[in-house]
C-alpha positions as a printed NumPy array, in Angstrom:
array([[ 15.355,  -8.543,   0.646],
       [ 16.801,  -9.503,  -2.689],
       [ 19.494,  -7.594,  -4.536],
       [ 19.922,  -8.03 ,  -8.276],
       [ 23.179,  -9.415,  -9.609],
       [ 25.515, -12.392,  -9.509],
       [ 28.453, -11.064,  -7.466],
       [ 28.254,  -8.85 ,  -4.393],
       [ 30.045,  -6.092,  -6.334],
       [ 27.387,  -6.296,  -9.056],
       [ 24.6  ,  -6.305,  -6.45 ],
       [ 25.994,  -3.143,  -4.815],
       [ 26.372,  -1.447,  -8.209],
       [ 22.852,  -2.388,  -9.322],
       [ 21.339,  -1.195,  -6.033],
       [ 22.832,   2.308,  -6.14 ],
       [ 22.036,   2.975,  -9.816],
       [ 18.449,   1.81 ,  -9.269],
       [ 15.529,   4.026,  -8.301],
       [ 15.411,   2.139,  -4.975],
       [ 19.032,   2.746,  -4.025],
       [ 19.771,   6.107,  -5.551],
       [ 19.506,   6.717,  -8.232],
       [ 23.14 ,   7.643,  -8.63 ],
       [ 24.913,   7.896, -11.978],
       [ 27.148,   5.05 , -13.17 ],
       [ 30.171,   7.249, -12.4  ],
       [ 28.977,   8.032,  -8.863],
       [ 28.053,   4.412,  -8.201],
       [ 31.422,   3.197,  -9.495],
       [ 33.117,   5.605,  -7.087],
       [ 31.102,   4.301,  -4.136],
       [ 31.853,   0.681,  -5.023],
       [ 35.535,   1.546,  -5.549],
       [ 35.653,   2.908,  -2.003],
       [ 33.826,  -0.125,  -0.589],
       [ 36.269,  -2.524,  -2.304],
       [ 39.168,  -0.612,  -0.767],
       [ 37.525,  -0.54 ,   2.657],
       [ 36.483,  -4.196,   2.84 ],
       [ 38.951,  -5.914,   0.519],
       [ 38.279,  -8.821,  -1.794],
       [ 37.819, -12.547,  -1.363],
       [ 40.099, -15.054,  -3.118],
       [ 37.437, -15.262,  -5.837],
       [ 37.742, -11.49 ,  -6.392],
       [ 34.42 , -10.416,  -4.903],
       [ 34.039,  -7.84 ,  -2.124],
       [ 34.17 ,  -9.129,   1.472],
       [ 30.813,  -8.144,   2.925],
       [ 31.743,  -9.305,   6.445],
       [ 35.2  ,  -7.716,   6.598],
       [ 36.523,  -6.74 ,  10.03 ],
       [ 38.878,  -3.809,  10.54 ],
       [ 42.391,  -4.457,  11.773],
       [ 42.768,  -0.864,  12.952],
       [ 39.364,   0.478,  14.041],
       [ 38.482,  -1.343,  17.247],
       [ 37.378,  -0.728,  20.8  ],
       [ 36.968,  -2.79 ,  23.95 ],
       [ 33.599,  -2.474,  25.656],
       [ 33.197,  -2.386,  29.445],
       [ 32.423,  -6.136,  29.481],
       [ 35.697,  -6.89 ,  27.677],
       [ 34.142,  -7.513,  24.255],
       [ 36.35 ,  -6.286,  21.422],
       [ 34.365,  -4.616,  18.656],
       [ 35.976,  -3.984,  15.26 ],
       [ 35.015,  -1.808,  12.309],
       [ 32.798,  -3.843,  10.019],
       [ 31.424,  -4.363,   6.555],
       [ 31.624,  -2.854,   3.095],
       [ 32.072,   0.668,   4.483],
       [ 34.076,  -0.446,   7.543],
       [ 31.683,   1.276,   9.92 ],
       [ 33.745,   2.399,  12.887],
       [ 32.867,   1.403,  16.485],
       [ 34.65 ,   4.527,  17.759],
       [ 32.804,   7.8  ,  18.31 ],
       [ 33.167,  10.929,  20.432],
       [ 30.034,  10.001,  22.384],
       [ 31.17 ,   6.386,  22.884],
       [ 30.239,   3.161,  21.094],
       [ 26.488,   3.847,  21.26 ],
       [ 27.031,   6.945,  19.09 ],
       [ 29.245,   5.14 ,  16.572],
       [ 28.417,   4.44 ,  12.927],
       [ 28.747,   0.695,  13.599],
       [ 26.238,   0.892,  16.448],
       [ 23.926,   2.878,  14.131],
       [ 24.199,   0.153,  11.445],
       [ 23.251,  -2.513,  13.994],
       [ 20.328,  -0.446,  15.359],
       [ 19.084,   0.39 ,  11.831],
       [ 19.159,  -3.3  ,  10.894],
       [ 17.569,  -4.534,  14.127],
       [ 14.654,  -2.081,  13.766],
       [ 14.004,  -3.489,  10.277],
       [ 14.474,  -7.126,  11.357],
       [ 17.564,  -7.468,   9.147],
       [ 20.894,  -9.135,   9.837],
       [ 23.327,  -6.202,   9.947],
       [ 25.954,  -8.467,   8.385],
       [ 23.828,  -8.968,   5.256],
       [ 24.664,  -7.039,   2.115],
       [ 21.008,  -5.976,   1.89 ],
       [ 21.16 ,  -4.285,   5.314],
       [ 24.515,  -2.651,   4.546],
       [ 23.53 ,  -1.051,   1.22 ],
       [ 20.265,   0.161,   2.713],
       [ 22.167,   1.654,   5.648],
       [ 24.514,   3.5  ,   3.26 ],
       [ 21.414,   4.928,   1.569],
       [ 19.958,   5.833,   5.003],
       [ 23.178,   7.602,   6.064],
       [ 23.35 ,   9.507,   2.765],
       [ 19.799,  10.73 ,   3.367],
       [ 20.321,  11.656,   7.03 ],
       [ 23.682,  12.067,   8.814],
       [ 25.716,  12.119,   5.57 ],
       [ 23.59 ,  14.54 ,   3.504],
       [ 26.601,  16.771,   2.9  ],
       [ 28.576,  13.849,   1.42 ],
       [ 25.567,  12.974,  -0.768],
       [ 25.34 ,  16.563,  -2.053],
       [ 29.037,  16.521,  -2.944],
       [ 28.663,  13.148,  -4.673],
       [ 25.577,  14.196,  -6.663],
       [ 27.416,  17.309,  -7.904],
       [ 30.005,  15.157,  -9.727],
       [ 30.11 ,  14.099, -13.378],
       [ 33.223,  11.889, -13.638],
       [ 34.46 ,   8.768, -11.833],
       [ 37.448,  10.786, -10.569],
       [ 35.328,  13.621,  -9.148],
       [ 32.896,  11.156,  -7.593],
       [ 35.65 ,   9.077,  -5.983],
       [ 37.121,  12.185,  -4.373],
       [ 33.65 ,  13.337,  -3.266],
       [ 32.983,   9.974,  -1.591],
       [ 35.99 ,  10.626,   0.682],
       [ 33.512,  12.86 ,   2.562],
       [ 31.4  ,   9.774,   3.327],
       [ 34.216,   7.356,   4.16 ],
       [ 36.621,   9.884,   5.743],
       [ 39.68 ,   7.646,   5.267],
       [ 43.139,   8.255,   6.708],
       [ 44.728,  11.449,   5.4  ],
       [ 41.424,  12.973,   4.264],
       [ 40.867,  16.596,   5.213],
       [ 37.444,  18.228,   4.919],
       [ 38.255,  21.879,   4.322],
       [ 40.185,  22.644,   2.28 ],
       [ 39.765,  19.245,   0.639],
       [ 42.761,  16.956,   0.898],
       [ 42.315,  13.454,  -0.534],
       [ 42.817,  10.334,   1.521],
       [ 46.236,   8.643,   1.436],
       [ 44.609,   5.736,  -0.414],
       [ 42.813,   7.824,  -3.068],
       [ 44.855,   6.329,  -5.947],
       [ 43.813,   2.78 ,  -4.996],
       [ 40.203,   3.885,  -4.57 ],
       [ 40.316,   5.561,  -8.016],
       [ 41.795,   2.414,  -9.589],
       [ 38.973,   0.309,  -8.097],
       [ 36.327,   2.8  ,  -9.218],
       [ 37.681,   2.898, -12.784],
       [ 37.707,  -0.925, -12.908],
       [ 34.089,  -1.092, -11.685],
       [ 33.056,   1.542, -14.222],
       [ 34.792,  -0.292, -17.079],
       [ 33.216,  -3.597, -16.066],
       [ 29.61 ,  -2.458, -15.664],
       [ 29.25 ,   0.255, -18.319],
       [ 30.688,  -1.357, -21.452]])
């Protein structure tokens, strides 16, 4: 359950460019990490918050428990079929089946890979068709589906410029 790298950002990058996690190109991986940084935010030390909770995506379960969006991809507890059908619930189930702590970075990156190979195959296809950091960052909107994003015809998320800035910074840092 080890990921290679010093920082969490480096660990995420190394996972998705590796045979085990992808392999995605450096441009595609930078785009993914750029999105995750935007979704989860950074710690004071400048690393990604792997246990980030959403301030906007939350639900209250029947027993009164408040559940918030979580993690590097801010998996949402809301779903048309109820919490049990949500991406957050899927992350927890995926992790539990593999005896992993869903809050761990290892579980989260492996769940992203799982989603890209199952429920998010269309987003993966779009991502794999890209050559540049810019194209890849826009393609990864299909995975994250942030505010303002429209599927068809494509309309970028309201935060695409910030996501692009993050992705370019990751690319510059890890490919020089």
